[in-house]
PDB file of C-alpha atoms in Angstrom:
ATOM      1  CA  MET A   1     -33.643  -6.237  18.620  1.00 62.00           C
ATOM      2  CA  ASP A   2     -30.711  -4.551  19.955  1.00 71.00           C
ATOM      3  CA  ALA A   3     -29.416  -2.145  17.654  1.00 79.00           C
ATOM      4  CA  GLU A   4     -26.099  -2.810  18.254  1.00 83.00           C
ATOM      5  CA  GLN A   5     -26.416  -6.168  17.200  1.00 79.00           C
ATOM      6  CA  VAL A   6     -28.547  -5.262  14.317  1.00 79.00           C
ATOM      7  CA  TRP A   7     -25.484  -3.387  12.764  1.00 79.00           C
ATOM      8  CA  LYS A   8     -22.862  -5.876  13.740  1.00 82.00           C
ATOM      9  CA  LEU A   9     -24.516  -8.371  12.185  1.00 78.00           C
ATOM     10  CA  TRP A  10     -25.096  -6.394   8.781  1.00 79.00           C
ATOM     11  CA  ARG A  11     -21.108  -5.841   8.661  1.00 82.00           C
ATOM     12  CA  ARG A  12     -20.618  -9.695   9.033  1.00 82.00           C
ATOM     13  CA  LEU A  13     -23.281 -10.311   6.159  1.00 80.00           C
ATOM     14  CA  LEU A  14     -21.534  -7.535   3.955  1.00 82.00           C
ATOM     15  CA  ARG A  15     -17.982  -9.659   4.633  1.00 80.00           C
ATOM     16  CA  ASP A  16     -18.876 -13.002   4.977  1.00 85.00           C
ATOM     17  CA  GLU A  17     -19.732 -14.884   1.976  1.00 82.00           C
ATOM     18  CA  THR A  18     -20.999 -18.461   3.199  1.00 84.00           C
ATOM     19  CA  LEU A  19     -23.564 -16.284   5.343  1.00 82.00           C
ATOM     20  CA  GLN A  20     -24.481 -14.481   2.303  1.00 79.00           C
ATOM     21  CA  GLN A  21     -24.996 -17.360   0.094  1.00 82.00           C
ATOM     22  CA  GLN A  22     -26.606 -19.469   2.983  1.00 82.00           C
ATOM     23  CA  LEU A  23     -29.027 -16.134   3.063  1.00 78.00           C
ATOM     24  CA  PHE A  24     -29.754 -15.935  -0.710  1.00 80.00           C
ATOM     25  CA  GLU A  25     -30.238 -19.465  -1.598  1.00 79.00           C
ATOM     26  CA  ALA A  26     -32.867 -19.747   1.496  1.00 70.00           C
ATOM     27  CA  GLN A  27     -35.249 -16.872  -0.610  1.00 73.00           C
ATOM     28  CA  GLY A  28     -37.214 -16.249   2.531  1.00 63.00           C
ATOM     29  CA  ALA A  29     -36.648 -19.682   4.297  1.00 66.00           C
ATOM     30  CA  THR A  30     -36.019 -20.095   7.753  1.00 73.00           C
ATOM     31  CA  GLN A  31     -34.560 -23.553   8.131  1.00 72.00           C
ATOM     32  CA  TRP A  32     -31.081 -22.757   7.864  1.00 76.00           C
ATOM     33  CA  LEU A  33     -31.706 -20.359  10.798  1.00 78.00           C
ATOM     34  CA  GLU A  34     -31.603 -23.205  13.406  1.00 74.00           C
ATOM     35  CA  HIS A  35     -28.298 -23.081  14.458  1.00 76.00           C
ATOM     36  CA  PHE A  36     -27.861 -19.471  15.102  1.00 81.00           C
ATOM     37  CA  PRO A  37     -28.653 -18.099  18.525  1.00 78.00           C
ATOM     38  CA  ASP A  38     -31.938 -16.332  19.400  1.00 77.00           C
ATOM     39  CA  ASN A  39     -30.942 -12.768  19.177  1.00 75.00           C
ATOM     40  CA  GLU A  40     -29.119 -13.416  15.524  1.00 80.00           C
ATOM     41  CA  ARG A  41     -31.817 -15.774  14.376  1.00 78.00           C
ATOM     42  CA  VAL A  42     -34.470 -12.823  14.784  1.00 78.00           C
ATOM     43  CA  ILE A  43     -32.439 -10.385  12.557  1.00 81.00           C
ATOM     44  CA  LEU A  44     -31.333 -12.860  10.292  1.00 80.00           C
ATOM     45  CA  GLN A  45     -35.129 -14.218   9.855  1.00 79.00           C
ATOM     46  CA  ALA A  46     -35.676  -9.912   9.103  1.00 79.00           C
ATOM     47  CA  TYR A  47     -32.830  -9.624   6.789  1.00 78.00           C
ATOM     48  CA  GLY A  48     -34.107 -12.998   5.277  1.00 77.00           C
ATOM     49  CA  SER A  49     -37.501 -11.688   4.144  1.00 77.00           C
ATOM     50  CA  GLN A  50     -36.512  -8.892   2.229  1.00 78.00           C
ATOM     51  CA  PHE A  51     -33.479 -11.084   0.851  1.00 79.00           C
ATOM     52  CA  GLU A  52     -33.560  -9.517  -2.801  1.00 83.00           C
ATOM     53  CA  ARG A  53     -32.637  -6.378  -1.329  1.00 85.00           C
ATOM     54  CA  VAL A  54     -30.115  -7.074   0.971  1.00 81.00           C
ATOM     55  CA  LYS A  55     -28.437  -9.143  -2.110  1.00 84.00           C
ATOM     56  CA  TRP A  56     -28.752  -5.529  -4.322  1.00 89.00           C
ATOM     57  CA  PHE A  57     -26.983  -3.877  -0.487  1.00 86.00           C
ATOM     58  CA  VAL A  58     -24.201  -6.831  -0.648  1.00 85.00           C
ATOM     59  CA  GLU A  59     -23.278  -7.019  -4.615  1.00 86.00           C
ATOM     60  CA  ASN A  60     -23.203  -3.005  -4.440  1.00 87.00           C
ATOM     61  CA  TYR A  61     -20.424  -2.992  -1.231  1.00 87.00           C
ATOM     62  CA  GLN A  62     -18.450  -5.483  -3.184  1.00 88.00           C
ATOM     63  CA  PHE A  63     -18.830  -3.502  -6.561  1.00 91.00           C
ATOM     64  CA  ARG A  64     -17.375  -0.662  -4.861  1.00 91.00           C
ATOM     65  CA  LEU A  65     -14.361  -2.174  -2.914  1.00 90.00           C
ATOM     66  CA  VAL A  66     -13.371  -4.422  -6.279  1.00 91.00           C
ATOM     67  CA  ASN A  67     -13.088  -0.355  -7.277  1.00 93.00           C
ATOM     68  CA  SER A  68     -11.171   0.614  -4.584  1.00 94.00           C
ATOM     69  CA  PHE A  69      -8.692  -1.709  -4.950  1.00 95.00           C
ATOM     70  CA  ILE A  70      -7.856  -0.132  -8.278  1.00 94.00           C
ATOM     71  CA  ASN A  71      -8.312   3.670  -7.135  1.00 95.00           C
ATOM     72  CA  ALA A  72      -5.945   3.145  -4.424  1.00 96.00           C
ATOM     73  CA  LEU A  73      -3.388   1.555  -6.669  1.00 97.00           C
ATOM     74  CA  GLU A  74      -3.990   4.571  -8.733  1.00 97.00           C
ATOM     75  CA  THR A  75      -3.178   7.311  -5.747  1.00 96.00           C
ATOM     76  CA  GLY A  76      -0.220   5.273  -3.928  1.00 97.00           C
ATOM     77  CA  ALA A  77       1.365   3.461  -6.887  1.00 98.00           C
ATOM     78  CA  PRO A  78       0.250   5.279 -10.027  1.00 98.00           C
ATOM     79  CA  LEU A  79       3.271   3.989 -12.162  1.00 98.00           C
ATOM     80  CA  THR A  80       2.518  -0.167 -10.744  1.00 98.00           C
ATOM     81  CA  LEU A  81      -1.086   0.503 -11.741  1.00 98.00           C
ATOM     82  CA  ARG A  82      -0.020   1.660 -15.420  1.00 98.00           C
ATOM     83  CA  ALA A  83       2.302  -1.452 -15.674  1.00 98.00           C
ATOM     84  CA  LEU A  84      -0.035  -3.927 -14.686  1.00 98.00           C
ATOM     85  CA  LEU A  85      -2.446  -2.439 -17.393  1.00 97.00           C
ATOM     86  CA  ASN A  86       0.247  -2.566 -19.806  1.00 97.00           C
ATOM     87  CA  ILE A  87       0.490  -6.603 -19.590  1.00 97.00           C
ATOM     88  CA  ASP A  88      -3.042  -6.441 -19.563  1.00 96.00           C
ATOM     89  CA  LEU A  89      -3.249  -8.363 -16.178  1.00 95.00           C
ATOM     90  CA  ASP A  90      -6.757  -9.350 -14.735  1.00 95.00           C
ATOM     91  CA  LEU A  91      -6.935  -6.728 -12.289  1.00 95.00           C
ATOM     92  CA  PRO A  92     -10.687  -6.984 -11.057  1.00 93.00           C
ATOM     93  CA  ALA A  93      -9.986 -10.916 -10.676  1.00 94.00           C
ATOM     94  CA  LEU A  94      -6.876 -10.109  -8.548  1.00 95.00           C
ATOM     95  CA  SER A  95      -9.428  -7.482  -6.438  1.00 95.00           C
ATOM     96  CA  LYS A  96     -11.770  -9.804  -5.673  1.00 94.00           C
ATOM     97  CA  ALA A  97      -9.139 -12.489  -4.894  1.00 95.00           C
ATOM     98  CA  PHE A  98      -7.335  -9.758  -2.530  1.00 96.00           C
ATOM     99  CA  LEU A  99     -10.479  -8.873  -1.139  1.00 94.00           C
ATOM    100  CA  ARG A 100     -11.539 -12.465   0.072  1.00 91.00           C
ATOM    101  CA  GLN A 101      -8.782 -12.615   1.298  1.00 93.00           C
ATOM    102  CA  GLN A 102      -9.213  -9.762   3.519  1.00 90.00           C
ATOM    103  CA  GLU A 103     -12.714 -11.121   4.077  1.00 89.00           C
ATOM    104  CA  TRP A 104     -14.068  -7.844   2.110  1.00 90.00           C
ATOM    105  CA  PHE A 105     -12.563  -5.472   4.857  1.00 90.00           C
ATOM    106  CA  ASP A 106     -13.688  -2.093   3.659  1.00 90.00           C
ATOM    107  CA  TYR A 107     -10.197   0.391   4.183  1.00 91.00           C
ATOM    108  CA  GLY A 108     -12.106   3.397   4.205  1.00 89.00           C
ATOM    109  CA  PRO A 109     -10.649   6.600   4.263  1.00 91.00           C
ATOM    110  CA  ARG A 110      -7.467   4.763   4.722  1.00 93.00           C
ATOM    111  CA  VAL A 111      -6.195   5.259   1.088  1.00 95.00           C
ATOM    112  CA  TYR A 112      -2.094   4.625   1.590  1.00 96.00           C
ATOM    113  CA  GLY A 113      -3.140   1.566   3.605  1.00 96.00           C
ATOM    114  CA  TYR A 114      -5.455   0.191   1.512  1.00 96.00           C
ATOM    115  CA  CYS A 115      -2.596   0.558  -1.453  1.00 97.00           C
ATOM    116  CA  ASP A 116       0.357  -1.021   1.080  1.00 97.00           C
ATOM    117  CA  ALA A 117      -1.666  -3.956   1.358  1.00 97.00           C
ATOM    118  CA  ALA A 118      -2.628  -4.307  -2.291  1.00 97.00           C
ATOM    119  CA  LEU A 119       0.676  -4.460  -2.910  1.00 98.00           C
ATOM    120  CA  GLY A 120       1.917  -6.657  -0.508  1.00 97.00           C
ATOM    121  CA  PHE A 121      -0.464  -8.957  -2.324  1.00 97.00           C
ATOM    122  CA  LEU A 122       0.631  -8.419  -5.678  1.00 97.00           C
ATOM    123  CA  LEU A 123       3.985  -9.046  -4.799  1.00 97.00           C
ATOM    124  CA  GLU A 124       3.124 -12.661  -4.131  1.00 95.00           C
ATOM    125  CA  ARG A 125       0.849 -13.212  -6.600  1.00 96.00           C
ATOM    126  CA  GLN A 126       2.062 -16.244  -8.875  1.00 95.00           C
ATOM    127  CA  GLU A 127       0.849 -14.016 -12.127  1.00 95.00           C
ATOM    128  CA  LEU A 128       3.646 -11.564 -11.805  1.00 96.00           C
ATOM    129  CA  ALA A 129       6.526 -14.388 -11.342  1.00 96.00           C
ATOM    130  CA  ASP A 130       7.815 -13.789 -14.716  1.00 96.00           C
ATOM    131  CA  TYR A 131       7.792  -9.708 -14.374  1.00 98.00           C
ATOM    132  CA  PRO A 132      10.513  -9.097 -11.630  1.00 98.00           C
ATOM    133  CA  GLN A 133      10.910  -6.061 -12.682  1.00 98.00           C
ATOM    134  CA  ILE A 134       7.212  -4.931 -12.194  1.00 98.00           C
ATOM    135  CA  ARG A 135       7.789  -6.806  -8.505  1.00 98.00           C
ATOM    136  CA  ASP A 136      10.987  -4.402  -8.330  1.00 98.00           C
ATOM    137  CA  LEU A 137       8.715  -1.309  -9.142  1.00 98.00           C
ATOM    138  CA  MET A 138       6.314  -1.915  -6.204  1.00 98.00           C
ATOM    139  CA  GLY A 139       8.684  -2.213  -4.402  1.00 98.00           C
ATOM    140  CA  LEU A 140       9.858   1.255  -5.332  1.00 98.00           C
ATOM    141  CA  GLU A 141       6.397   2.054  -5.145  1.00 98.00           C
ATOM    142  CA  ARG A 142       5.582   0.834  -1.355  1.00 98.00           C
ATOM    143  CA  GLU A 143       8.536   2.763  -0.086  1.00 97.00           C
ATOM    144  CA  SER A 144       6.546   6.094  -1.386  1.00 97.00           C
ATOM    145  CA  VAL A 145       3.623   4.595   0.250  1.00 97.00           C
ATOM    146  CA  ARG A 146       5.082   3.716   3.646  1.00 96.00           C
ATOM    147  CA  LEU A 147       6.410   7.381   3.402  1.00 97.00           C
ATOM    148  CA  TYR A 148       2.690   8.638   3.551  1.00 96.00           C
ATOM    149  CA  ILE A 149       2.003   6.205   5.949  1.00 95.00           C
ATOM    150  CA  GLY A 150       5.231   7.754   8.086  1.00 93.00           C
ATOM    151  CA  LEU A 151       4.092  11.378   8.191  1.00 92.00           C
ATOM    152  CA  VAL A 152       0.991  10.706  10.946  1.00 86.00           C
ATOM    153  CA  GLU A 153       3.673  10.498  13.273  1.00 86.00           C
ATOM    154  CA  THR A 154       6.571  12.769  12.933  1.00 85.00           C
ATOM    155  CA  SER A 155      10.363  12.841  14.647  1.00 87.00           C
ATOM    156  CA  ALA A 156      11.133  16.296  16.518  1.00 90.00           C
ATOM    157  CA  ALA A 157      14.367  17.786  15.206  1.00 91.00           C
ATOM    158  CA  VAL A 158      16.989  17.210  17.439  1.00 93.00           C
ATOM    159  CA  PRO A 159      19.260  20.016  17.589  1.00 94.00           C
ATOM    160  CA  GLY A 160      23.302  19.781  16.642  1.00 94.00           C
ATOM    161  CA  THR A 161      23.080  16.388  14.492  1.00 96.00           C
ATOM    162  CA  TYR A 162      22.801  15.299  11.722  1.00 96.00           C
ATOM    163  CA  GLN A 163      19.411  13.289  11.206  1.00 97.00           C
ATOM    164  CA  ARG A 164      16.988  12.377   8.626  1.00 97.00           C
ATOM    165  CA  THR A 165      13.977  14.092   8.119  1.00 96.00           C
ATOM    166  CA  ASP A 166      10.237  12.606   7.790  1.00 95.00           C
ATOM    167  CA  GLY A 167      10.151  13.072   4.404  1.00 95.00           C
ATOM    168  CA  ALA A 168      12.534  10.645   2.975  1.00 97.00           C
ATOM    169  CA  ARG A 169      12.782   7.320   2.216  1.00 97.00           C
ATOM    170  CA  ILE A 170      15.689   5.055   0.083  1.00 98.00           C
ATOM    171  CA  TYR A 171      15.097   1.948  -2.025  1.00 98.00           C
ATOM    172  CA  GLN A 172      17.641  -0.036  -3.454  1.00 98.00           C
ATOM    173  CA  SER A 173      16.654  -1.810  -6.800  1.00 98.00           C
ATOM    174  CA  ARG A 174      17.208  -4.728  -8.391  1.00 98.00           C
ATOM    175  CA  TYR A 175      16.847  -3.352 -11.983  1.00 98.00           C
ATOM    176  CA  ALA A 176      17.565  -0.284 -13.481  1.00 98.00           C
ATOM    177  CA  LEU A 177      13.945   1.509 -12.849  1.00 98.00           C
ATOM    178  CA  SER A 178      15.627   4.742 -13.782  1.00 97.00           C
ATOM    179  CA  HIS A 179      14.664   3.671 -17.129  1.00 97.00           C
ATOM    180  CA  TRP A 180      10.939   3.553 -16.520  1.00 98.00           C
ATOM    181  CA  LEU A 181      10.653   6.357 -14.332  1.00 97.00           C
ATOM    182  CA  ARG A 182      12.571   8.302 -17.443  1.00 96.00           C
ATOM    183  CA  ASP A 183      10.087   6.979 -20.028  1.00 97.00           C
ATOM    184  CA  LYS A 184       6.978   6.166 -18.241  1.00 96.00           C
ATOM    185  CA  SER A 185       5.392   4.959 -21.542  1.00 96.00           C
ATOM    186  CA  LEU A 186       7.858   1.821 -20.914  1.00 97.00           C
ATOM    187  CA  LEU A 187       6.418   0.947 -17.821  1.00 98.00           C
ATOM    188  CA  GLY A 188       5.685  -3.104 -18.024  1.00 97.00           C
ATOM    189  CA  ARG A 189       6.534  -3.267 -21.825  1.00 96.00           C
ATOM    190  CA  SER A 190      10.228  -2.986 -21.710  1.00 97.00           C
ATOM    191  CA  ARG A 191      12.419  -4.932 -19.660  1.00 96.00           C
ATOM    192  CA  PRO A 192      15.184  -3.068 -17.236  1.00 97.00           C
ATOM    193  CA  GLU A 193      18.593  -4.068 -17.519  1.00 98.00           C
ATOM    194  CA  GLU A 194      19.534  -5.941 -13.873  1.00 98.00           C
ATOM    195  CA  ALA A 195      21.434  -3.185 -12.300  1.00 98.00           C
ATOM    196  CA  SER A 196      21.309  -2.423  -8.711  1.00 98.00           C
ATOM    197  CA  GLU A 197      20.093   1.508  -8.168  1.00 98.00           C
ATOM    198  CA  HIS A 198      19.658   3.470  -5.433  1.00 98.00           C
ATOM    199  CA  ILE A 199      16.924   5.747  -5.347  1.00 98.00           C
ATOM    200  CA  LEU A 200      15.657   8.412  -3.070  1.00 98.00           C
ATOM    201  CA  VAL A 201      11.860   8.800  -2.548  1.00 98.00           C
ATOM    202  CA  TYR A 202      11.766  12.644  -1.574  1.00 98.00           C
ATOM    203  CA  LEU A 203       9.057  15.389  -0.698  1.00 96.00           C
ATOM    204  CA  PRO A 204      10.257  18.535  -1.965  1.00 93.00           C
ATOM    205  CA  THR A 205       7.985  20.063   0.486  1.00 89.00           C
ATOM    206  CA  PRO A 206       5.489  19.107   2.939  1.00 82.00           C
ATOM    207  CA  GLU A 207       2.855  20.395   0.348  1.00 86.00           C
ATOM    208  CA  ALA A 208       4.420  18.462  -2.533  1.00 90.00           C
ATOM    209  CA  ARG A 209       3.968  15.367  -4.192  1.00 93.00           C
ATOM    210  CA  HIS A 210       7.120  12.738  -3.709  1.00 96.00           C
ATOM    211  CA  LYS A 211       9.545  12.594  -6.280  1.00 97.00           C
ATOM    212  CA  PHE A 212      12.258   9.943  -7.334  1.00 98.00           C
ATOM    213  CA  THR A 213      15.856  10.468  -7.595  1.00 98.00           C
ATOM    214  CA  LEU A 214      18.816   8.486  -8.302  1.00 98.00           C
ATOM    215  CA  ILE A 215      21.581   8.874  -5.858  1.00 98.00           C
ATOM    216  CA  SER A 216      25.499   7.464  -5.672  1.00 98.00           C
ATOM    217  CA  PRO A 217      26.008   4.542  -3.211  1.00 97.00           C
ATOM    218  CA  ARG A 218      27.855   6.692  -1.066  1.00 97.00           C
ATOM    219  CA  ALA A 219      24.782   9.082  -0.259  1.00 98.00           C
ATOM    220  CA  ALA A 220      22.912   6.362   0.271  1.00 98.00           C
ATOM    221  CA  TYR A 221      25.478   4.708   3.102  1.00 97.00           C
ATOM    222  CA  LEU A 222      25.932   8.179   4.235  1.00 97.00           C
ATOM    223  CA  TYR A 223      21.678   8.074   4.409  1.00 98.00           C
ATOM    224  CA  HIS A 224      21.993   4.634   6.466  1.00 97.00           C
ATOM    225  CA  CYS A 225      24.326   6.111   8.868  1.00 96.00           C
ATOM    226  CA  LEU A 226      21.829   8.612   9.889  1.00 97.00           C
ATOM    227  CA  GLU A 227      19.327   5.504  11.577  1.00 95.00           C
ATOM    228  CA  GLN A 228      19.648   7.975  14.443  1.00 95.00           C
ATOM    229  CA  PRO A 229      20.756  11.307  14.816  1.00 96.00           C
ATOM    230  CA  GLN A 230      24.488  11.931  14.814  1.00 96.00           C
ATOM    231  CA  SER A 231      26.524  14.719  16.118  1.00 95.00           C
ATOM    232  CA  LEU A 232      29.550  15.736  13.974  1.00 94.00           C
ATOM    233  CA  ALA A 233      31.709  13.319  16.374  1.00 93.00           C
ATOM    234  CA  SER A 234      29.651  10.722  16.317  1.00 95.00           C
ATOM    235  CA  LEU A 235      29.019  10.339  12.562  1.00 94.00           C
ATOM    236  CA  MET A 236      33.148  10.967  11.948  1.00 93.00           C
ATOM    237  CA  GLN A 237      33.385   7.741  14.183  1.00 93.00           C
ATOM    238  CA  ILE A 238      30.607   5.640  12.420  1.00 94.00           C
ATOM    239  CA  LEU A 239      32.230   6.750   8.898  1.00 92.00           C
ATOM    240  CA  GLY A 240      35.974   5.161  10.522  1.00 89.00           C
ATOM    241  CA  SER A 241      37.747   8.828  10.339  1.00 83.00           C
ATOM    242  CA  SER A 242      39.558  10.325  12.271  1.00 81.00           C
ATOM    243  CA  ALA A 243      39.391  13.915  10.553  1.00 83.00           C
ATOM    244  CA  ALA A 244      37.729  16.715  12.018  1.00 82.00           C
ATOM    245  CA  GLN A 245      34.902  16.997   9.438  1.00 87.00           C
ATOM    246  CA  PRO A 246      33.650  14.953   6.611  1.00 90.00           C
ATOM    247  CA  SER A 247      35.484  14.730   3.438  1.00 93.00           C
ATOM    248  CA  GLY A 248      34.733  17.276   0.891  1.00 93.00           C
ATOM    249  CA  GLU A 249      33.150  14.511  -1.229  1.00 95.00           C
ATOM    250  CA  ASP A 250      30.948  13.760   1.921  1.00 95.00           C
ATOM    251  CA  LEU A 251      29.913  16.893   2.833  1.00 95.00           C
ATOM    252  CA  ALA A 252      28.595  17.697  -1.049  1.00 97.00           C
ATOM    253  CA  LEU A 253      26.359  14.463  -0.846  1.00 97.00           C
ATOM    254  CA  LEU A 254      25.189  15.608   2.765  1.00 97.00           C
ATOM    255  CA  ASP A 255      24.397  19.108   1.458  1.00 97.00           C
ATOM    256  CA  LYS A 256      22.830  17.529  -1.127  1.00 97.00           C
ATOM    257  CA  LEU A 257      20.768  15.219   0.712  1.00 98.00           C
ATOM    258  CA  HIS A 258      19.666  18.540   2.954  1.00 97.00           C
ATOM    259  CA  ARG A 259      18.819  19.913  -0.292  1.00 96.00           C
ATOM    260  CA  LEU A 260      16.283  16.857  -1.231  1.00 97.00           C
ATOM    261  CA  ASN A 261      15.007  17.334   2.534  1.00 96.00           C
ATOM    262  CA  ALA A 262      16.320  14.033   3.112  1.00 97.00           C
ATOM    263  CA  ILE A 263      18.438  15.224   6.288  1.00 97.00           C
ATOM    264  CA  ARG A 264      18.552  17.739   8.615  1.00 96.00           C
ATOM    265  CA  MET A 265      22.272  19.545   9.220  1.00 95.00           C
ATOM    266  CA  PRO A 266      23.782  21.292  12.430  1.00 93.00           C
ATOM    267  CA  ALA A 267      23.284  25.087  11.970  1.00 82.00           C
TER     268      ALA A 267
END
């Protein structure tokens, strides 16, 4: 047997539920192998001869992945997880549905990538149709997840410009999620009113965990103006001002964004 072929077929067996069912139901019989190529038939016959052990490995693999779905949410979207638990959502069942959609893909150490995919899956589930506030919360925490994912490739500082850092993102909510952020015991248990908020997700330092803070619509606008690094002159042009520098209000907001590690400012 070719070692690489054995490994590839084993990985396929771990993820292919149809193949698993065929092997387990055969209980050592070999007739079902007739349509497989010779090199695969020999390997599957060896697996089939010890199907009970193979079944044990497959079930343990699936059990671990079902738990890892919840662990990914706990790491990347803990507020969402708490809200889902508070509404008694059947997370193991949803985990299995997600993993079947992904063909039991193992994300390994890529926890934030796993969490991002899990949140995308949950956002489309009909079970949450009556919980738009929780969906909104998922959108917020997805921004924090993508903040961490984005740190893999950091952008270089451009001297003499106003520039976004890699340590912040802005989310515009549909609901007043600040109520939940202030009192986490209410997650999923209350219904925040429909009132849009601009929430900054930021890393105070590279070593710290992310935080959330409300910012004004004007501060959010200034942040969005810095999609590309801007000199003072180009920023003033974007702001539609003929003044030599931003207004006192805008300078204060830019300084606040700077102190929150959301932007860099010219020295």
